[in-house]
Short mmCIF file of C-alpha atoms and ligand atoms in Angstrom, two decimals:
data_model
loop_
_atom_site.label_atom_id
_atom_site.label_comp_id
_atom_site.label_asym_id
_atom_site.label_seq_id
_atom_site.Cartn_x
_atom_site.Cartn_y
_atom_site.Cartn_z
CA MET V 1 90.80 120.11 97.44
CA LYS V 2 89.34 120.69 93.99
CA LYS V 3 85.83 119.94 92.68
CA GLU V 4 87.22 117.95 89.79
CA TYR V 5 90.37 115.92 89.16
CA ASP V 6 91.78 114.24 86.11
CA ILE V 7 92.06 110.97 88.04
CA ILE V 8 90.57 109.69 91.29
CA VAL V 9 92.01 106.58 92.91
CA VAL V 10 89.83 104.72 95.44
CA GLY V 11 91.88 102.89 98.07
CA ALA V 12 95.41 103.66 99.29
CA GLY V 13 96.96 100.17 99.38
CA PRO V 14 100.06 99.33 97.32
CA ALA V 15 98.06 99.14 94.08
CA GLY V 16 96.28 102.45 94.64
CA SER V 17 99.42 104.30 95.67
CA MET V 18 101.31 103.12 92.60
CA ALA V 19 98.40 104.03 90.31
CA ALA V 20 98.32 107.49 91.89
CA ARG V 21 102.08 107.96 91.65
CA TYR V 22 102.50 106.84 88.05
CA ALA V 23 99.53 108.97 86.96
CA ALA V 24 100.78 112.01 88.88
CA ASP V 25 104.23 111.51 87.31
CA LYS V 26 102.57 112.36 83.99
CA GLY V 27 101.67 115.77 85.34
CA VAL V 28 97.91 115.25 85.68
CA SER V 29 95.82 116.01 88.79
CA VAL V 30 95.22 113.01 91.06
CA LEU V 31 93.18 112.50 94.23
CA MET V 32 93.41 109.27 96.24
CA LEU V 33 90.59 108.50 98.70
CA GLU V 34 91.01 106.00 101.57
CA LYS V 35 88.26 104.93 103.93
CA ASP V 36 90.49 104.07 106.88
CA ARG V 37 91.93 106.79 109.08
CA ASP V 38 95.49 105.56 108.54
CA VAL V 39 97.14 104.49 105.31
CA GLY V 40 98.71 101.08 105.89
CA TYR V 41 96.74 100.09 108.96
CA PRO V 42 95.32 97.63 109.88
CA VAL V 43 97.75 95.22 108.21
CA ARG V 44 96.02 92.16 106.77
CA CYS V 45 99.05 90.48 105.24
CA GLY V 46 101.87 87.95 105.72
CA GLU V 47 104.12 90.75 104.39
CA ALA V 48 106.48 88.55 102.35
CA ILE V 49 107.75 89.88 99.04
CA SER V 50 110.62 89.15 96.67
CA LYS V 51 113.51 91.56 96.39
CA ALA V 52 112.70 92.23 92.74
CA GLY V 53 109.07 92.88 93.62
CA VAL V 54 110.04 95.77 95.89
CA GLU V 55 112.97 97.18 93.96
CA GLU V 56 110.95 97.87 90.86
CA PHE V 57 109.11 100.55 92.82
CA ILE V 58 111.02 101.85 95.79
CA ASN V 59 114.55 101.92 97.20
CA ILE V 60 115.06 99.59 100.11
CA ASP V 61 114.71 101.35 103.43
CA GLN V 62 115.50 99.45 106.63
CA LYS V 63 112.67 101.18 108.45
CA TRP V 64 110.12 98.97 106.66
CA ILE V 65 112.16 95.77 106.49
CA ALA V 66 111.29 93.38 109.34
CA ALA V 67 113.38 90.44 108.12
CA THR V 68 115.59 89.54 105.17
CA ILE V 69 114.83 86.20 103.56
CA SER V 70 117.33 83.81 102.01
CA LYS V 71 115.68 80.41 102.58
CA PHE V 72 112.41 78.57 102.08
CA GLY V 73 111.42 75.79 104.46
CA PHE V 74 108.73 73.29 103.45
CA VAL V 75 107.22 71.09 106.11
CA ALA V 76 105.43 67.97 104.85
CA PRO V 77 102.43 66.48 106.67
CA ASP V 78 104.62 63.85 108.38
CA GLY V 79 106.95 66.58 109.68
CA SER V 80 109.75 66.05 107.14
CA GLU V 81 111.45 69.38 106.54
CA VAL V 82 112.99 70.47 103.30
CA PHE V 83 115.08 73.66 103.21
CA ILE V 84 116.13 75.48 100.12
CA ASP V 85 118.66 78.27 99.98
CA PHE V 86 117.86 80.64 97.19
CA GLY V 87 120.34 83.20 96.04
CA GLU V 88 117.94 86.04 95.43
CA ALA V 89 116.73 87.44 98.70
CA GLY V 90 113.26 88.54 99.65
CA TYR V 91 111.85 90.39 102.62
CA VAL V 92 109.22 90.33 105.27
CA LEU V 93 107.97 93.88 105.34
CA GLU V 94 106.59 96.11 108.04
CA ARG V 95 103.63 97.01 105.84
CA ARG V 96 102.27 99.57 108.18
CA ILE V 97 105.32 101.64 107.34
CA PHE V 98 105.82 100.34 103.80
CA ASP V 99 102.30 101.24 102.59
CA TYR V 100 102.76 104.64 104.15
CA ALA V 101 106.04 105.13 102.27
CA LEU V 102 104.35 104.16 99.01
CA ALA V 103 101.55 106.67 99.59
CA GLU V 104 104.16 109.27 100.45
CA SER V 105 105.88 108.62 97.12
CA ALA V 106 102.53 109.23 95.38
CA ALA V 107 102.17 112.49 97.30
CA LYS V 108 105.69 113.52 96.31
CA ALA V 109 104.74 112.97 92.69
CA GLY V 110 101.87 115.41 93.21
CA ALA V 111 98.87 113.27 94.20
CA GLU V 112 96.48 114.56 96.87
CA ILE V 113 95.38 112.06 99.53
CA LEU V 114 92.34 112.09 101.77
CA THR V 115 91.78 109.47 104.48
CA ARG V 116 88.52 108.69 106.29
CA ALA V 117 86.80 109.15 102.93
CA TYR V 118 84.46 106.21 102.32
CA VAL V 119 83.47 105.90 98.66
CA ASN V 120 79.90 104.60 98.42
CA GLY V 121 78.86 105.26 94.84
CA LEU V 122 79.86 106.44 91.38
CA ILE V 123 78.75 109.39 89.28
CA ILE V 124 77.74 107.80 85.99
CA GLU V 125 76.55 109.78 82.96
CA ASN V 126 75.63 108.15 79.64
CA ASP V 127 77.18 104.90 80.89
CA ILE V 128 80.51 106.58 81.51
CA VAL V 129 82.01 106.89 84.98
CA LYS V 130 82.48 110.57 85.81
CA GLY V 131 83.47 110.60 89.46
CA VAL V 132 82.68 109.22 92.90
CA LYS V 133 80.29 109.78 95.77
CA TYR V 134 81.78 109.52 99.22
CA GLU V 135 81.13 109.98 102.88
CA PHE V 136 83.54 112.15 104.86
CA ARG V 137 83.02 112.96 108.52
CA GLY V 138 79.30 112.29 108.35
CA GLU V 139 78.77 114.31 105.19
CA GLN V 140 77.76 112.85 101.81
CA LEU V 141 79.90 114.48 99.08
CA GLU V 142 80.83 114.12 95.40
CA VAL V 143 83.93 114.73 93.38
CA ARG V 144 84.21 114.47 89.62
CA ALA V 145 87.02 112.92 87.55
CA LYS V 146 87.79 111.96 83.98
CA ILE V 147 89.02 108.55 85.12
CA VAL V 148 88.34 106.59 88.31
CA ILE V 149 90.85 103.90 89.32
CA ALA V 150 89.31 101.36 91.70
CA ALA V 151 91.99 100.04 94.08
CA ASP V 152 89.53 99.09 96.80
CA GLY V 153 91.08 95.73 97.60
CA VAL V 154 89.43 92.39 98.23
CA GLU V 155 85.92 93.89 98.51
CA SER V 156 86.03 95.32 94.98
CA ARG V 157 82.67 97.05 95.11
CA VAL V 158 83.57 100.13 93.09
CA GLY V 159 83.92 98.12 89.87
CA ARG V 160 80.53 96.52 90.41
CA TRP V 161 78.87 99.91 90.52
CA ALA V 162 80.25 100.47 87.01
CA GLY V 163 78.68 97.18 85.89
CA LEU V 164 81.79 94.96 86.00
CA LYS V 165 81.50 91.51 87.54
CA THR V 166 84.05 91.63 90.33
CA HIS V 167 82.84 89.20 93.00
CA ILE V 168 84.79 85.96 92.99
CA ASP V 169 83.75 82.37 93.44
CA PHE V 170 83.80 81.49 97.14
CA ARG V 171 85.99 78.50 96.24
CA ASP V 172 88.72 80.86 94.99
CA MET V 173 88.59 83.16 97.99
CA GLU V 174 91.15 82.16 100.58
CA ALA V 175 89.59 83.20 103.86
CA ALA V 176 92.57 83.92 106.06
CA ALA V 177 93.37 84.26 109.74
CA GLN V 178 96.75 85.41 110.97
CA ILE V 179 98.44 86.40 114.17
CA THR V 180 101.71 88.14 114.86
CA ALA V 181 103.25 86.37 117.82
CA ALA V 182 106.36 86.88 119.93
CA ASN V 183 108.84 84.28 121.26
CA ILE V 184 108.71 82.15 118.11
CA PRO V 185 112.16 80.52 117.92
CA ILE V 186 112.52 80.11 114.16
CA ASP V 187 115.33 81.01 111.82
CA GLN V 188 114.83 84.72 111.11
CA ASN V 189 115.86 84.40 107.47
CA THR V 190 113.54 81.56 106.47
CA LEU V 191 109.94 81.54 105.25
CA TYR V 192 108.25 78.37 106.52
CA PHE V 193 105.41 76.70 104.61
CA TYR V 194 103.44 73.81 106.10
CA PHE V 195 101.37 71.47 103.94
CA GLY V 196 98.76 68.84 104.64
CA LYS V 197 95.05 68.38 105.12
CA ASP V 198 95.18 68.74 108.89
CA VAL V 199 97.18 71.98 108.76
CA ALA V 200 95.99 73.80 105.67
CA PRO V 201 93.78 71.85 103.26
CA ASN V 202 94.10 73.02 99.63
CA GLY V 203 96.70 75.62 100.46
CA TYR V 204 99.57 76.24 102.83
CA PHE V 205 100.10 77.41 106.36
CA TRP V 206 102.77 80.09 106.76
CA VAL V 207 105.19 81.09 109.49
CA PHE V 208 107.12 84.18 108.36
CA PRO V 209 109.78 85.75 110.62
CA LYS V 210 109.35 89.39 111.54
CA GLY V 211 112.63 89.95 113.37
CA ASN V 212 113.42 89.60 117.09
CA ASN V 213 111.71 86.20 117.18
CA LYS V 214 108.38 87.61 116.18
CA ALA V 215 106.48 85.93 113.34
CA ASN V 216 103.42 86.25 111.15
CA ILE V 217 101.58 82.95 111.51
CA GLY V 218 98.50 82.15 109.52
CA LEU V 219 96.67 80.39 106.72
CA GLY V 220 93.93 80.80 104.19
CA VAL V 221 91.21 78.27 103.44
CA SER V 222 88.94 78.07 100.43
CA GLY V 223 85.22 78.57 100.99
CA ILE V 224 84.82 74.83 100.33
CA THR V 225 86.81 74.10 103.46
CA GLY V 226 85.26 77.06 105.24
CA LYS V 227 81.87 75.36 105.03
CA LYS V 228 83.16 72.83 107.52
CA LYS V 229 85.94 74.52 109.40
CA SER V 230 87.19 78.08 109.52
CA ALA V 231 90.70 79.44 109.11
CA LEU V 232 90.60 80.59 112.72
CA SER V 233 90.01 77.02 113.98
CA TYR V 234 93.00 75.75 112.00
CA LEU V 235 95.13 78.59 113.32
CA ASN V 236 94.14 77.94 116.92
CA GLU V 237 94.94 74.24 116.55
CA PHE V 238 98.36 75.00 115.08
CA MET V 239 99.24 77.40 117.89
CA GLU V 240 97.98 74.98 120.51
CA LYS V 241 100.24 72.29 119.07
CA HIS V 242 103.39 74.28 118.28
CA TYR V 243 103.46 77.47 120.36
CA PRO V 244 100.86 77.25 123.11
CA ASP V 245 102.46 79.95 125.25
CA ALA V 246 103.44 82.48 122.60
CA PRO V 247 102.23 86.02 123.33
CA ILE V 248 99.89 87.22 120.57
CA LEU V 249 100.65 90.77 119.46
CA THR V 250 98.01 91.16 116.75
CA SER V 251 95.34 88.97 115.29
CA ILE V 252 93.51 89.66 112.06
CA ALA V 253 91.15 88.21 109.48
CA GLY V 254 91.60 88.74 105.74
CA GLY V 255 90.65 87.56 102.30
CA VAL V 256 93.03 86.60 99.49
CA PRO V 257 91.35 86.36 96.10
CA CYS V 258 93.31 83.47 94.53
CA SER V 259 91.91 83.40 91.02
CA ILE V 260 92.79 84.55 87.56
CA THR V 261 92.30 88.25 86.80
CA LEU V 262 88.75 89.46 86.10
CA ASP V 263 87.56 89.18 82.49
CA LYS V 264 87.35 92.94 82.23
CA ILE V 265 89.43 95.38 84.26
CA SER V 266 88.57 98.56 82.39
CA ALA V 267 85.41 100.21 81.08
CA PRO V 268 84.58 103.76 80.00
CA GLY V 269 85.87 106.05 82.76
CA ILE V 270 87.10 103.30 85.10
CA MET V 271 90.05 100.94 85.64
CA LEU V 272 90.56 98.27 88.33
CA VAL V 273 93.91 97.50 89.97
CA GLY V 274 95.36 95.16 92.61
CA ASP V 275 93.12 92.86 94.62
CA ALA V 276 90.10 94.72 93.23
CA ALA V 277 91.05 93.46 89.74
CA ARG V 278 91.99 90.04 91.18
CA GLN V 279 95.66 90.51 90.28
CA VAL V 280 97.02 88.36 93.12
CA ASN V 281 99.38 85.56 92.08
CA PRO V 282 96.92 82.68 92.53
CA LEU V 283 99.62 80.12 93.29
CA SER V 284 101.43 81.96 96.09
CA GLY V 285 98.64 84.28 97.21
CA GLY V 286 101.13 87.15 96.96
CA GLY V 287 99.51 90.37 95.85
CA ILE V 288 101.75 93.20 97.01
CA ALA V 289 104.14 93.13 94.05
CA SER V 290 101.55 92.20 91.43
CA GLY V 291 99.22 94.89 92.76
CA MET V 292 101.98 97.49 92.45
CA ILE V 293 102.63 96.31 88.90
CA GLY V 294 98.92 96.52 88.00
CA GLY V 295 98.69 99.93 89.63
CA SER V 296 101.73 101.29 87.82
CA ILE V 297 100.47 100.08 84.44
CA ALA V 298 97.02 101.55 85.00
CA GLY V 299 98.39 104.84 86.36
CA THR V 300 100.69 105.26 83.37
CA ILE V 301 97.95 104.51 80.86
CA ALA V 302 95.48 106.78 82.64
CA GLY V 303 97.99 109.63 82.74
CA ASP V 304 98.71 109.20 79.04
CA ALA V 305 94.99 109.10 78.23
CA ILE V 306 94.51 112.47 79.90
CA LYS V 307 97.60 113.98 78.33
CA GLN V 308 96.58 112.82 74.85
CA ASN V 309 92.99 113.81 75.48
CA ASN V 310 91.98 110.32 74.39
CA LEU V 311 90.05 108.65 77.20
CA SER V 312 89.39 105.46 75.26
CA HIS V 313 93.14 104.78 75.58
CA ILE V 314 92.40 103.35 79.04
CA LEU V 315 90.78 100.32 77.40
CA THR V 316 94.27 99.19 76.31
CA TYR V 317 95.00 98.40 79.97
CA ASP V 318 93.44 94.92 79.89
CA LYS V 319 95.91 93.75 77.26
CA ALA V 320 98.89 95.50 78.84
CA TRP V 321 98.17 93.68 82.12
CA ALA V 322 97.55 90.33 80.41
CA ASP V 323 100.88 90.59 78.62
CA ARG V 324 102.83 91.56 81.72
CA LEU V 325 101.32 89.10 84.24
CA GLY V 326 97.71 88.16 83.54
CA LYS V 327 98.47 85.26 81.20
CA ARG V 328 101.10 83.93 83.57
CA HIS V 329 98.56 83.94 86.38
CA GLU V 330 96.27 81.72 84.30
CA ILE V 331 98.99 79.10 84.26
CA PHE V 332 99.81 79.59 87.94
CA ASN V 333 96.14 79.07 88.64
CA ARG V 334 96.16 75.69 86.92
CA ILE V 335 99.31 74.67 88.75
CA LYS V 336 97.65 75.73 92.00
CA ASN V 337 94.68 73.50 91.29
CA GLY V 338 97.11 70.62 90.69
CA ILE V 339 99.40 71.06 93.67
CA TYR V 340 96.86 72.01 96.30
CA ASN V 341 94.92 68.85 95.60
CA PHE V 342 97.92 66.65 96.43
CA SER V 343 97.21 64.11 99.13
CA ASP V 344 99.26 64.05 102.33
CA GLU V 345 100.98 60.90 101.07
CA LYS V 346 102.05 62.70 97.94
CA PHE V 347 103.45 65.67 99.88
CA ASN V 348 105.38 63.26 102.10
CA ALA V 349 106.68 61.34 99.10
CA ILE V 350 107.88 64.58 97.48
CA ALA V 351 109.70 65.62 100.65
CA HIS V 352 111.35 62.19 100.99
CA SER V 353 112.57 62.03 97.42
CA PHE V 354 113.79 65.60 97.63
CA LEU V 355 115.77 64.87 100.77
CA LYS V 356 117.72 62.33 98.70
CA VAL V 357 118.95 65.12 96.44
CA PRO V 358 122.44 66.13 97.65
CA GLU V 359 122.19 69.28 99.73
CA GLU V 360 124.33 71.43 97.46
CA LYS V 361 122.07 70.58 94.53
CA ARG V 362 118.80 71.44 96.21
CA GLY V 363 117.00 74.32 94.62
CA LEU V 364 113.49 75.48 93.92
CA GLY V 365 113.79 74.07 90.42
CA ASN V 366 114.71 70.65 91.80
CA LEU V 367 111.84 70.71 94.22
CA PHE V 368 109.50 71.49 91.40
CA VAL V 369 110.90 68.64 89.34
CA THR V 370 110.39 66.29 92.26
CA ALA V 371 106.81 67.49 92.63
CA LEU V 372 106.27 66.98 88.93
CA MET V 373 107.52 63.40 89.03
CA ASN V 374 104.65 62.82 91.38
CA GLN V 375 102.17 64.59 89.13
CA PRO V 376 103.39 64.51 85.51
CA SER V 377 100.25 66.15 84.14
CA LEU V 378 101.41 69.42 85.67
CA LEU V 379 104.43 69.42 83.41
CA VAL V 380 102.61 70.97 80.49
CA ASP V 381 101.50 73.90 82.59
CA VAL V 382 104.92 74.43 84.08
CA ALA V 383 106.49 74.39 80.63
CA LYS V 384 104.10 77.14 79.61
CA VAL V 385 105.25 79.42 82.40
CA PHE V 386 108.58 79.64 80.67
CA PHE V 387 107.13 80.38 77.26
CA VAL V 388 104.58 83.02 78.19
CA LYS V 389 106.45 86.30 78.33
CA MET P 1 58.22 90.80 116.41
CA GLU P 2 59.18 91.91 112.94
CA PHE P 3 61.51 89.95 110.64
CA ARG P 4 63.94 91.59 108.28
CA GLN P 5 63.12 90.93 104.62
CA ALA P 6 65.75 89.69 102.14
CA LYS P 7 65.29 89.67 98.36
CA THR P 8 64.02 86.11 98.58
CA GLY P 9 61.84 86.25 101.70
CA LYS P 10 62.88 86.37 105.31
CA LEU P 11 66.48 87.43 105.93
CA MET P 12 68.40 84.54 107.48
CA ILE P 13 71.95 85.85 107.33
CA GLU P 14 73.17 87.44 110.50
CA ILE P 15 76.50 89.11 111.22
CA LEU P 16 77.06 88.69 114.94
CA PRO P 17 77.26 92.09 116.59
CA ASN P 18 80.68 93.32 117.75
CA LYS P 19 82.55 90.28 116.43
CA CYS P 20 83.46 91.32 112.89
CA ASP P 21 87.08 92.21 112.03
CA PHE P 22 86.05 94.26 108.93
CA CYS P 23 88.30 92.25 106.60
CA GLY P 24 86.06 92.35 103.52
CA CYS P 25 86.32 88.66 102.65
CA CYS P 26 82.53 88.20 102.72
CA VAL P 27 82.04 91.32 100.60
CA GLY P 28 84.39 89.96 97.93
CA VAL P 29 82.36 86.78 97.43
CA CYS P 30 78.85 88.22 97.74
CA PRO P 31 77.28 87.89 94.29
CA GLU P 32 74.60 90.48 95.07
CA ASP P 33 76.76 93.32 96.47
CA ALA P 34 74.58 92.97 99.56
CA ILE P 35 77.18 93.82 102.20
CA GLU P 36 78.15 97.34 103.19
CA LEU P 37 81.56 97.69 104.87
CA LYS P 38 82.94 100.92 106.27
CA GLU P 39 86.14 101.35 108.28
CA ALA P 40 84.63 99.66 111.34
CA GLU P 41 80.98 99.13 110.54
CA ILE P 42 79.35 96.28 108.65
CA SER P 43 75.76 95.59 107.60
CA ILE P 44 73.71 93.50 105.22
CA ILE P 45 71.68 95.35 102.61
CA ASP P 46 68.56 93.27 103.23
CA GLU P 47 66.69 93.84 99.98
CA ARG P 48 69.64 92.57 97.92
CA CYS P 49 70.46 89.42 99.93
CA THR P 50 69.38 86.03 98.58
CA ASN P 51 70.42 84.02 101.67
CA CYS P 52 72.92 82.12 99.49
CA SER P 53 75.32 81.62 102.46
CA LYS P 54 78.54 82.22 100.50
CA CYS P 55 79.52 84.96 102.92
CA ILE P 56 79.18 82.52 105.82
CA TRP P 57 81.55 80.00 104.23
CA SER P 58 84.09 82.73 103.53
CA CYS P 59 84.21 84.38 106.92
CA PRO P 60 87.63 83.41 108.37
CA ILE P 61 86.50 83.88 111.96
CA GLU P 62 82.96 82.48 111.85
CA VAL P 63 81.06 85.59 112.77
CA ILE P 64 78.32 85.25 110.14
CA VAL P 65 75.61 82.71 110.94
CA PHE P 66 72.55 81.24 109.26
CA ASN P 67 69.52 81.91 111.38
CA LYS P 68 66.82 79.43 110.28
CA THR P 69 63.99 81.23 111.99
CA GLY P 70 64.89 84.56 110.40
CA VAL P 71 66.60 87.71 111.64
CA LEU P 72 64.60 90.17 113.74
CA PHE P 73 64.96 93.93 113.58
CA GLN P 74 67.14 95.22 116.39
CA ARG P 75 65.45 97.87 118.48
C1 FAD D 401 96.19 87.18 105.63
C2 FAD D 401 96.83 87.65 104.35
C3 FAD D 401 98.17 87.39 104.09
C4 FAD D 401 98.77 87.86 102.94
N1 FAD D 401 100.10 87.64 102.76
C5 FAD D 401 100.73 88.18 101.69
C6 FAD D 401 102.14 88.06 101.56
O1 FAD D 401 102.84 87.51 102.42
N2 FAD D 401 102.73 88.60 100.44
C7 FAD D 401 102.00 89.25 99.49
O2 FAD D 401 102.58 89.72 98.50
N3 FAD D 401 100.66 89.38 99.61
C8 FAD D 401 100.00 88.87 100.69
N4 FAD D 401 98.64 89.04 100.81
C9 FAD D 401 97.91 89.75 99.77
C10 FAD D 401 98.14 91.25 99.87
O3 FAD D 401 97.90 91.69 101.20
C11 FAD D 401 97.20 92.01 98.93
O4 FAD D 401 97.23 91.39 97.66
C12 FAD D 401 97.57 93.48 98.78
O5 FAD D 401 97.39 94.17 99.98
C13 FAD D 401 96.71 94.11 97.70
O6 FAD D 401 96.94 95.48 97.60
P1 FAD D 401 95.79 96.42 97.11
O7 FAD D 401 96.36 97.79 97.06
O8 FAD D 401 95.15 95.87 95.89
O9 FAD D 401 94.65 96.31 98.22
P2 FAD D 401 94.69 96.69 99.77
O10 FAD D 401 96.07 96.69 100.29
O11 FAD D 401 93.70 95.82 100.41
O12 FAD D 401 94.16 98.19 99.80
C14 FAD D 401 92.83 98.51 99.49
C15 FAD D 401 92.49 99.79 100.20
O13 FAD D 401 91.24 100.29 99.75
C16 FAD D 401 90.52 100.80 100.84
N5 FAD D 401 89.10 100.80 100.47
C17 FAD D 401 88.31 99.73 100.26
N6 FAD D 401 87.06 100.11 99.96
C18 FAD D 401 87.05 101.47 99.97
C19 FAD D 401 86.04 102.44 99.75
N7 FAD D 401 84.79 102.09 99.44
N8 FAD D 401 86.38 103.74 99.86
C20 FAD D 401 87.65 104.12 100.17
N9 FAD D 401 88.65 103.23 100.39
C21 FAD D 401 88.35 101.92 100.30
C22 FAD D 401 90.88 99.86 101.97
O14 FAD D 401 90.65 100.45 103.22
C23 FAD D 401 92.34 99.59 101.71
O15 FAD D 401 93.18 100.49 102.37
C24 FAD D 401 98.01 88.57 101.98
C25 FAD D 401 96.67 88.82 102.21
C26 FAD D 401 96.07 88.39 103.40
C27 FAD D 401 94.63 88.70 103.65
S1 SF4 D 402 73.85 85.34 101.84
FE1 SF4 D 402 74.64 85.58 99.76
S2 SF4 D 402 73.58 87.40 98.98
FE2 SF4 D 402 73.30 87.42 101.21
S3 SF4 D 402 74.97 88.70 101.96
FE3 SF4 D 402 75.70 86.57 102.04
S4 SF4 D 402 76.76 86.25 100.08
FE4 SF4 D 402 75.50 88.11 99.87
S1 SF4 D 403 84.32 87.99 106.47
FE1 SF4 D 403 83.69 87.96 108.65
S2 SF4 D 403 85.25 89.19 109.70
FE2 SF4 D 403 85.47 89.60 107.52
S3 SF4 D 403 84.22 91.44 107.16
FE3 SF4 D 403 82.90 89.68 106.73
S4 SF4 D 403 81.86 89.25 108.67
FE4 SF4 D 403 83.59 90.58 109.16
#
């Protein structure tokens, strides 16, 4: 290990690993620090991702694919089920192995990685970030860098130490509880989403297949709901009702920041990526693919900044992100606020009218149209999704 | 009996010992950066906490509680 690196990445999730890899690809020196002893574990994730979301970054490898997805199932509050076949497949990952593979790809590109390294402060000189302070095996240490990339996930403390406002409104934080259970007899190629105020108020409840009749089962609730009832209580009720005897293999808590991206995701000497930058798709709560995209953009820009000896180049990252996904997320966020406030009656009505659509014509687009007929004011926002590139 | 002191008086926010899952949800919503979270160790940074309760509402598994009488130092 060196005393100084061109770039230090804090956090070895998908966003951090992609930032490290794309920076290292530019031929600069990169160190990635991770507080946990294992990259990829514990897994706090439903693990669903679109095919395109993975393929942009890594070749499909069966060792981290738990299930292949070709269908969505929506379950309305009254139990009506709507299934949609969608051509383009997605996956349920085995993230424990997937995250590891991503970190490995960063290492192959030349990045150094150190686990059990807990970053607890920044070196700041003349208001410019110059490195990090960290704890490693009981010792307090420092390492300098020209650029620090904060990929520290939902906590996002590193950015705060540089003076960025990273905490998010408790209403936008989806506090999540999830179990992985066995003996769940669902179709292994379908992602199931349950809606309704008794199951998952202001959001959805998910049952995602993980192969061999295992499934990730969970939900997130906004802090507004959390004031009265926690995610864990909802999860326990669901299991009691649907799968009272299912063996529970893992059970985890987690936080999904479902908001628009932070106002500022770069400052002199520092860039934020992934959950730390609040780059999760606020409508779906999916943050693996968008985090990898944010990480790759930041890593590329950081590498170029070092190569061109022009550190202020990193400040172009905010716009690059906004153009690729940030602006789209603003619209998704408005749609989220519309849809997740639907009453149970409205969800039921949407399911019923959709079931009248002939089976061969059912598609995600159709479902959306049906939802819109029940809430025309959303139309403007949806139209914008197609115009923002 | 000695109470822990928050930024705004007595500390009333308590993370129940040995119950936390270290998920970071509470840290993400804390406006004061008053929660320290290591791999498997969590604590409130007393002098920064304003007892605002946002962390309590965001804990998915209800392991943070509001203690009206105040939190005592653990010996
Ligand atoms: C219950 C749940 C279900 C989800 N389901 C899905 C889903 O189905 N599909 C999807 O796309 N997304 C899902 N998400 C979101 C997804 O998990 C995240 O968006 C994604 O992991 C973000 O990647 P990241 O690299 O930004 O952060 P993370 O993967 O969280 O990685 C951050 C890393 O930084 C480390 N770190 C933090 N602080 C420090 C520090 N001070 N020093 C050193 N290291 C540090 C952490 O240990 C961690 O390894 C879900 C989230 C939750 C909680
Ligand atoms: S009460 Fe408020 S300030 Fe104190 S730790 Fe919780 S969120 Fe932070
Ligand atoms: S939100 Fe709850 S479970 Fe998660 S880290 Fe905070 S106290 Fe622990």
